[in-house]
PDB file of C-alpha atoms in Angstrom:
ATOM      1  CA  UNK A 140       0.000   0.000   0.000  1.00  0.00           C
ATOM      2  CA  UNK A 141       1.126   3.475  -0.737  1.00  0.00           C
ATOM      3  CA  UNK A 142       1.045   5.465   2.535  1.00  0.00           C
ATOM      4  CA  UNK A 143      -1.777   8.005   2.785  1.00  0.00           C
ATOM      5  CA  UNK A 144      -1.315  11.356   4.442  1.00  0.00           C
ATOM      6  CA  UNK A 145      -3.992  13.316   6.294  1.00  0.00           C
ATOM      7  CA  UNK A 146      -3.588  16.631   8.066  1.00  0.00           C
ATOM      8  CA  UNK A 147      -1.931  15.001  11.107  1.00  0.00           C
ATOM      9  CA  UNK A 148      -1.468  11.335  10.259  1.00  0.00           C
ATOM     10  CA  UNK A 149       0.287   8.878   8.004  1.00  0.00           C
ATOM     11  CA  UNK A 150      -1.703   5.720   7.252  1.00  0.00           C
ATOM     12  CA  UNK A 151       0.673   2.948   6.264  1.00  0.00           C
ATOM     13  CA  UNK A 152       1.430  -0.735   6.424  1.00  0.00           C
ATOM     14  CA  UNK A 153       2.682  -2.227   9.663  1.00  0.00           C
ATOM     15  CA  UNK A 154       6.389  -2.248  10.519  1.00  0.00           C
ATOM     16  CA  UNK A 155       8.290  -4.271  13.112  1.00  0.00           C
ATOM     17  CA  UNK A 156       8.668  -1.139  15.248  1.00  0.00           C
ATOM     18  CA  UNK A 157       4.860  -1.179  15.731  1.00  0.00           C
ATOM     19  CA  UNK A 158       4.740  -4.568  17.466  1.00  0.00           C
ATOM     20  CA  UNK A 159       4.753  -3.255  21.030  1.00  0.00           C
ATOM     21  CA  UNK A 160       1.899  -0.828  20.399  1.00  0.00           C
ATOM     22  CA  UNK A 161      -0.076  -3.459  18.468  1.00  0.00           C
ATOM     23  CA  UNK A 162       0.271  -5.864  21.381  1.00  0.00           C
ATOM     24  CA  UNK A 163      -0.748  -3.176  23.863  1.00  0.00           C
ATOM     25  CA  UNK A 164      -3.959  -2.228  22.042  1.00  0.00           C
ATOM     26  CA  UNK A 165      -4.948  -5.881  21.606  1.00  0.00           C
ATOM     27  CA  UNK A 166      -4.392  -6.794  25.251  1.00  0.00           C
ATOM     28  CA  UNK A 167      -5.502  -3.602  27.016  1.00  0.00           C
ATOM     29  CA  UNK A 168      -8.672  -3.975  29.107  1.00  0.00           C
ATOM     30  CA  UNK A 169      -9.984  -0.524  28.195  1.00  0.00           C
ATOM     31  CA  UNK A 170      -9.345  -0.843  24.460  1.00  0.00           C
ATOM     32  CA  UNK A 171     -10.724  -4.370  24.336  1.00  0.00           C
ATOM     33  CA  UNK A 172     -13.744  -3.684  26.546  1.00  0.00           C
ATOM     34  CA  UNK A 173     -16.154  -4.868  23.851  1.00  0.00           C
ATOM     35  CA  UNK A 174     -14.199  -7.971  22.821  1.00  0.00           C
ATOM     36  CA  UNK A 175     -14.424 -11.353  24.572  1.00  0.00           C
ATOM     37  CA  UNK A 176     -10.670 -11.990  24.428  1.00  0.00           C
ATOM     38  CA  UNK A 177      -7.271 -10.413  24.969  1.00  0.00           C
ATOM     39  CA  UNK A 178      -4.374 -11.472  22.779  1.00  0.00           C
ATOM     40  CA  UNK A 179      -0.985 -12.465  24.174  1.00  0.00           C
ATOM     41  CA  UNK A 180       2.234 -11.357  22.471  1.00  0.00           C
ATOM     42  CA  UNK A 181       2.487 -14.362  20.137  1.00  0.00           C
ATOM     43  CA  UNK A 182      -1.136 -13.935  19.047  1.00  0.00           C
ATOM     44  CA  UNK A 183      -0.717 -10.206  18.436  1.00  0.00           C
ATOM     45  CA  UNK A 184       2.464 -10.741  16.449  1.00  0.00           C
ATOM     46  CA  UNK A 185       0.656 -13.300  14.285  1.00  0.00           C
ATOM     47  CA  UNK A 186      -2.347 -10.976  13.793  1.00  0.00           C
ATOM     48  CA  UNK A 187      -0.095  -8.051  12.873  1.00  0.00           C
ATOM     49  CA  UNK A 188       1.659 -10.284  10.339  1.00  0.00           C
ATOM     50  CA  UNK A 189      -1.780 -11.194   8.922  1.00  0.00           C
ATOM     51  CA  UNK A 190      -2.729  -7.516   8.652  1.00  0.00           C
ATOM     52  CA  UNK A 191       0.605  -6.664   7.032  1.00  0.00           C
ATOM     53  CA  UNK A 192       0.247  -9.483   4.500  1.00  0.00           C
ATOM     54  CA  UNK A 193      -3.327  -8.560   3.591  1.00  0.00           C
ATOM     55  CA  UNK A 194      -2.352  -4.924   3.099  1.00  0.00           C
ATOM     56  CA  UNK A 195       0.612  -5.912   0.921  1.00  0.00           C
ATOM     57  CA  UNK A 196      -1.616  -8.179  -1.156  1.00  0.00           C
ATOM     58  CA  UNK A 197      -4.775  -6.049  -1.413  1.00  0.00           C
ATOM     59  CA  UNK A 198      -3.407  -2.509  -1.099  1.00  0.00           C
ATOM     60  CA  UNK A 199      -5.629  -1.771   1.909  1.00  0.00           C
ATOM     61  CA  UNK A 200      -6.577  -3.164   5.284  1.00  0.00           C
ATOM     62  CA  UNK A 201      -6.530  -2.280   8.967  1.00  0.00           C
ATOM     63  CA  UNK A 202      -3.439  -0.104   8.594  1.00  0.00           C
ATOM     64  CA  UNK A 203      -1.146   1.533  11.105  1.00  0.00           C
ATOM     65  CA  UNK A 204      -1.976   5.136  11.967  1.00  0.00           C
ATOM     66  CA  UNK A 205       1.099   7.210  12.756  1.00  0.00           C
ATOM     67  CA  UNK A 206       1.304  10.794  13.981  1.00  0.00           C
ATOM     68  CA  UNK A 207       3.169  12.525  11.149  1.00  0.00           C
ATOM     69  CA  UNK A 208       4.944  15.023  13.413  1.00  0.00           C
ATOM     70  CA  UNK A 209       6.391  12.403  15.790  1.00  0.00           C
ATOM     71  CA  UNK A 210       6.412   9.080  13.901  1.00  0.00           C
ATOM     72  CA  UNK A 211       4.510   7.507  16.798  1.00  0.00           C
ATOM     73  CA  UNK A 212       2.103   4.687  15.910  1.00  0.00           C
ATOM     74  CA  UNK A 213      -1.202   5.205  17.740  1.00  0.00           C
ATOM     75  CA  UNK A 214      -3.240   2.222  16.531  1.00  0.00           C
ATOM     76  CA  UNK A 215      -5.056   1.300  13.359  1.00  0.00           C
ATOM     77  CA  UNK A 216      -7.764   2.592  11.076  1.00  0.00           C
ATOM     78  CA  UNK A 217      -8.686   1.052   7.757  1.00  0.00           C
ATOM     79  CA  UNK A 218     -10.880  -0.951   5.459  1.00  0.00           C
ATOM     80  CA  UNK A 219     -11.197  -4.708   5.416  1.00  0.00           C
ATOM     81  CA  UNK A 220     -13.205  -7.199   3.406  1.00  0.00           C
ATOM     82  CA  UNK A 221     -15.560  -8.754   5.921  1.00  0.00           C
ATOM     83  CA  UNK A 222     -16.124 -12.417   5.225  1.00  0.00           C
ATOM     84  CA  UNK A 223     -16.703 -13.706   8.760  1.00  0.00           C
ATOM     85  CA  UNK A 224     -20.289 -12.477   9.224  1.00  0.00           C
ATOM     86  CA  UNK A 225     -22.701 -14.852   7.452  1.00  0.00           C
ATOM     87  CA  UNK A 226     -25.463 -12.237   7.149  1.00  0.00           C
ATOM     88  CA  UNK A 227     -23.259 -10.012   4.956  1.00  0.00           C
ATOM     89  CA  UNK A 228     -22.230 -10.570   1.345  1.00  0.00           C
ATOM     90  CA  UNK A 229     -18.649 -11.826   1.083  1.00  0.00           C
ATOM     91  CA  UNK A 230     -17.446  -8.684  -0.709  1.00  0.00           C
ATOM     92  CA  UNK A 231     -18.634  -6.327   2.055  1.00  0.00           C
ATOM     93  CA  UNK A 232     -16.094  -3.644   2.978  1.00  0.00           C
ATOM     94  CA  UNK A 233     -15.953  -2.706   6.645  1.00  0.00           C
ATOM     95  CA  UNK A 234     -14.285   0.364   8.114  1.00  0.00           C
ATOM     96  CA  UNK A 235     -12.793  -0.181  11.554  1.00  0.00           C
ATOM     97  CA  UNK A 236     -10.363   1.233  14.088  1.00  0.00           C
ATOM     98  CA  UNK A 237      -8.584   0.666  17.368  1.00  0.00           C
ATOM     99  CA  UNK A 238      -6.380   3.245  19.109  1.00  0.00           C
ATOM    100  CA  UNK A 239      -4.409   3.331  22.334  1.00  0.00           C
ATOM    101  CA  UNK A 240      -6.521   5.161  24.963  1.00  0.00           C
ATOM    102  CA  UNK A 241      -4.201   8.144  25.301  1.00  0.00           C
ATOM    103  CA  UNK A 242      -5.100   9.051  21.709  1.00  0.00           C
ATOM    104  CA  UNK A 243      -8.876   8.860  22.149  1.00  0.00           C
ATOM    105  CA  UNK A 244     -10.915  12.042  21.884  1.00  0.00           C
ATOM    106  CA  UNK A 245      -8.479  13.884  19.610  1.00  0.00           C
ATOM    107  CA  UNK A 246     -10.300  13.292  16.312  1.00  0.00           C
ATOM    108  CA  UNK A 247      -7.645  10.939  14.922  1.00  0.00           C
ATOM    109  CA  UNK A 248     -10.071   8.126  14.066  1.00  0.00           C
ATOM    110  CA  UNK A 249     -12.480  10.452  12.264  1.00  0.00           C
ATOM    111  CA  UNK A 250      -9.619  12.090  10.341  1.00  0.00           C
ATOM    112  CA  UNK A 251      -8.143   8.775   9.251  1.00  0.00           C
ATOM    113  CA  UNK A 252     -11.542   7.226   8.526  1.00  0.00           C
ATOM    114  CA  UNK A 253     -12.437  10.106   6.206  1.00  0.00           C
ATOM    115  CA  UNK A 254      -9.330   9.306   4.149  1.00  0.00           C
ATOM    116  CA  UNK A 255     -10.239   5.623   4.081  1.00  0.00           C
ATOM    117  CA  UNK A 256     -13.811   6.380   2.997  1.00  0.00           C
ATOM    118  CA  UNK A 257     -12.446   8.406   0.075  1.00  0.00           C
ATOM    119  CA  UNK A 258     -10.181   5.480  -0.815  1.00  0.00           C
ATOM    120  CA  UNK A 259     -13.067   3.004  -0.588  1.00  0.00           C
ATOM    121  CA  UNK A 260     -15.446   5.006  -2.728  1.00  0.00           C
ATOM    122  CA  UNK A 261     -12.992   6.506  -5.218  1.00  0.00           C
ATOM    123  CA  UNK A 262     -10.214   3.920  -5.570  1.00  0.00           C
ATOM    124  CA  UNK A 263     -12.061   0.706  -4.738  1.00  0.00           C
ATOM    125  CA  UNK A 264     -15.240   1.994  -6.425  1.00  0.00           C
ATOM    126  CA  UNK A 265     -17.529   0.648  -3.697  1.00  0.00           C
ATOM    127  CA  UNK A 266     -21.198   1.548  -3.491  1.00  0.00           C
ATOM    128  CA  UNK A 267     -21.358   1.035   0.280  1.00  0.00           C
ATOM    129  CA  UNK A 268     -19.010   0.863   3.260  1.00  0.00           C
ATOM    130  CA  UNK A 269     -20.253  -0.549   6.543  1.00  0.00           C
ATOM    131  CA  UNK A 270     -19.270  -0.603  10.173  1.00  0.00           C
ATOM    132  CA  UNK A 271     -20.610  -2.443  13.179  1.00  0.00           C
ATOM    133  CA  UNK A 272     -19.978  -2.592  16.894  1.00  0.00           C
ATOM    134  CA  UNK A 273     -21.333  -4.046  20.102  1.00  0.00           C
ATOM    135  CA  UNK A 274     -24.607  -2.240  20.802  1.00  0.00           C
ATOM    136  CA  UNK A 275     -23.225  -0.603  23.983  1.00  0.00           C
ATOM    137  CA  UNK A 276     -20.034   0.647  22.300  1.00  0.00           C
ATOM    138  CA  UNK A 277     -21.151   4.262  22.158  1.00  0.00           C
ATOM    139  CA  UNK A 278     -17.646   5.612  21.427  1.00  0.00           C
ATOM    140  CA  UNK A 279     -17.507   3.676  18.151  1.00  0.00           C
ATOM    141  CA  UNK A 280     -21.068   4.425  17.121  1.00  0.00           C
ATOM    142  CA  UNK A 281     -20.410   8.132  17.776  1.00  0.00           C
ATOM    143  CA  UNK A 282     -17.560   7.970  15.252  1.00  0.00           C
ATOM    144  CA  UNK A 283     -19.816   6.204  12.759  1.00  0.00           C
ATOM    145  CA  UNK A 284     -22.363   9.008  13.098  1.00  0.00           C
ATOM    146  CA  UNK A 285     -19.662  11.699  12.691  1.00  0.00           C
ATOM    147  CA  UNK A 286     -18.644   9.977   9.449  1.00  0.00           C
ATOM    148  CA  UNK A 287     -22.204  10.319   8.150  1.00  0.00           C
ATOM    149  CA  UNK A 288     -22.987   6.625   8.535  1.00  0.00           C
ATOM    150  CA  UNK A 289     -26.575   5.700   9.245  1.00  0.00           C
ATOM    151  CA  UNK A 290     -27.870   3.033  11.570  1.00  0.00           C
ATOM    152  CA  UNK A 291     -29.648   0.213   9.753  1.00  0.00           C
ATOM    153  CA  UNK A 292     -31.441  -1.702  12.541  1.00  0.00           C
ATOM    154  CA  UNK A 293     -32.824  -4.249  10.076  1.00  0.00           C
ATOM    155  CA  UNK A 294     -29.226  -5.418   9.567  1.00  0.00           C
ATOM    156  CA  UNK A 295     -28.235  -5.593  13.275  1.00  0.00           C
ATOM    157  CA  UNK A 296     -26.961  -9.078  14.101  1.00  0.00           C
ATOM    158  CA  UNK A 297     -25.560 -11.415  16.704  1.00  0.00           C
ATOM    159  CA  UNK A 298     -21.859 -11.728  15.917  1.00  0.00           C
ATOM    160  CA  UNK A 299     -21.009 -15.369  15.141  1.00  0.00           C
ATOM    161  CA  UNK A 300     -17.493 -15.100  16.613  1.00  0.00           C
ATOM    162  CA  UNK A 301     -18.712 -14.056  20.064  1.00  0.00           C
ATOM    163  CA  UNK A 302     -19.046 -17.051  22.375  1.00  0.00           C
ATOM    164  CA  UNK A 303     -22.229 -17.647  24.353  1.00  0.00           C
ATOM    165  CA  UNK A 304     -20.182 -17.016  27.497  1.00  0.00           C
ATOM    166  CA  UNK A 305     -20.297 -13.272  26.629  1.00  0.00           C
ATOM    167  CA  UNK A 306     -23.987 -12.591  25.842  1.00  0.00           C
ATOM    168  CA  UNK A 307     -23.659  -8.815  26.376  1.00  0.00           C
ATOM    169  CA  UNK A 308     -21.151  -8.672  23.504  1.00  0.00           C
ATOM    170  CA  UNK A 309     -23.093 -10.692  20.928  1.00  0.00           C
ATOM    171  CA  UNK A 310     -25.552  -8.092  19.619  1.00  0.00           C
ATOM    172  CA  UNK A 311     -23.965  -5.755  17.079  1.00  0.00           C
ATOM    173  CA  UNK A 312     -25.479  -2.627  15.613  1.00  0.00           C
ATOM    174  CA  UNK A 313     -24.985  -2.086  11.909  1.00  0.00           C
ATOM    175  CA  UNK A 314     -24.151   1.235  10.248  1.00  0.00           C
ATOM    176  CA  UNK A 315     -23.762   1.940   6.555  1.00  0.00           C
ATOM    177  CA  UNK A 316     -22.675   4.724   4.271  1.00  0.00           C
ATOM    178  CA  UNK A 317     -23.729   4.733   0.621  1.00  0.00           C
ATOM    179  CA  UNK A 318     -21.482   6.333  -1.973  1.00  0.00           C
ATOM    180  CA  UNK A 319     -24.257   8.782  -2.955  1.00  0.00           C
ATOM    181  CA  UNK A 320     -24.642   9.945   0.658  1.00  0.00           C
ATOM    182  CA  UNK A 321     -20.870  10.296   1.031  1.00  0.00           C
ATOM    183  CA  UNK A 322     -20.661  12.357  -2.174  1.00  0.00           C
ATOM    184  CA  UNK A 323     -23.551  14.596  -1.058  1.00  0.00           C
ATOM    185  CA  UNK A 324     -21.840  15.141   2.286  1.00  0.00           C
ATOM    186  CA  UNK A 325     -18.587  16.080   0.522  1.00  0.00           C
ATOM    187  CA  UNK A 326     -20.402  18.558  -1.718  1.00  0.00           C
ATOM    188  CA  UNK A 327     -22.177  20.134   1.266  1.00  0.00           C
ATOM    189  CA  UNK A 328     -18.866  20.560   3.131  1.00  0.00           C
ATOM    190  CA  UNK A 329     -17.308  22.636   0.327  1.00  0.00           C
TER     191      UNK A 329
END
């Protein structure tokens, strides 16, 4: 993937120097509040290698977000083909994110996600980009709303990867953004 630049960030593929941060965000209780698992170092290294390989192969994915001024990796924001949710078509493109808590509330996710939406609609030529989260994950749904995504309750679902031992995490709310709505929002912002 060719790195993308926003006002404050560089969105790029993962590098070995990012391993510590990647492990921290995938094992941190606060970051992983709405996930039924925490990954140990070996699992996070393997997942980062997966992400890096997918990005190298596809040209996009859940990519590292780096503060341009400092070179510090703060987490990830990106697009991913979602093939693990049976109720969605296999070519569905999801936008997702995960940042270290000290970077929350600074607008980084929204800034990076706007760049990824442009990539998804203009470069990948998608008609729709979706996002979903545990119903109680109000921080993530607030970002979805800021991005102009709309709730689609008819498409809410119980996530198949969430074990029955975590019933409060099963129900996911579904948000979507159509290309036409994204383009109208861009025109209105000019």
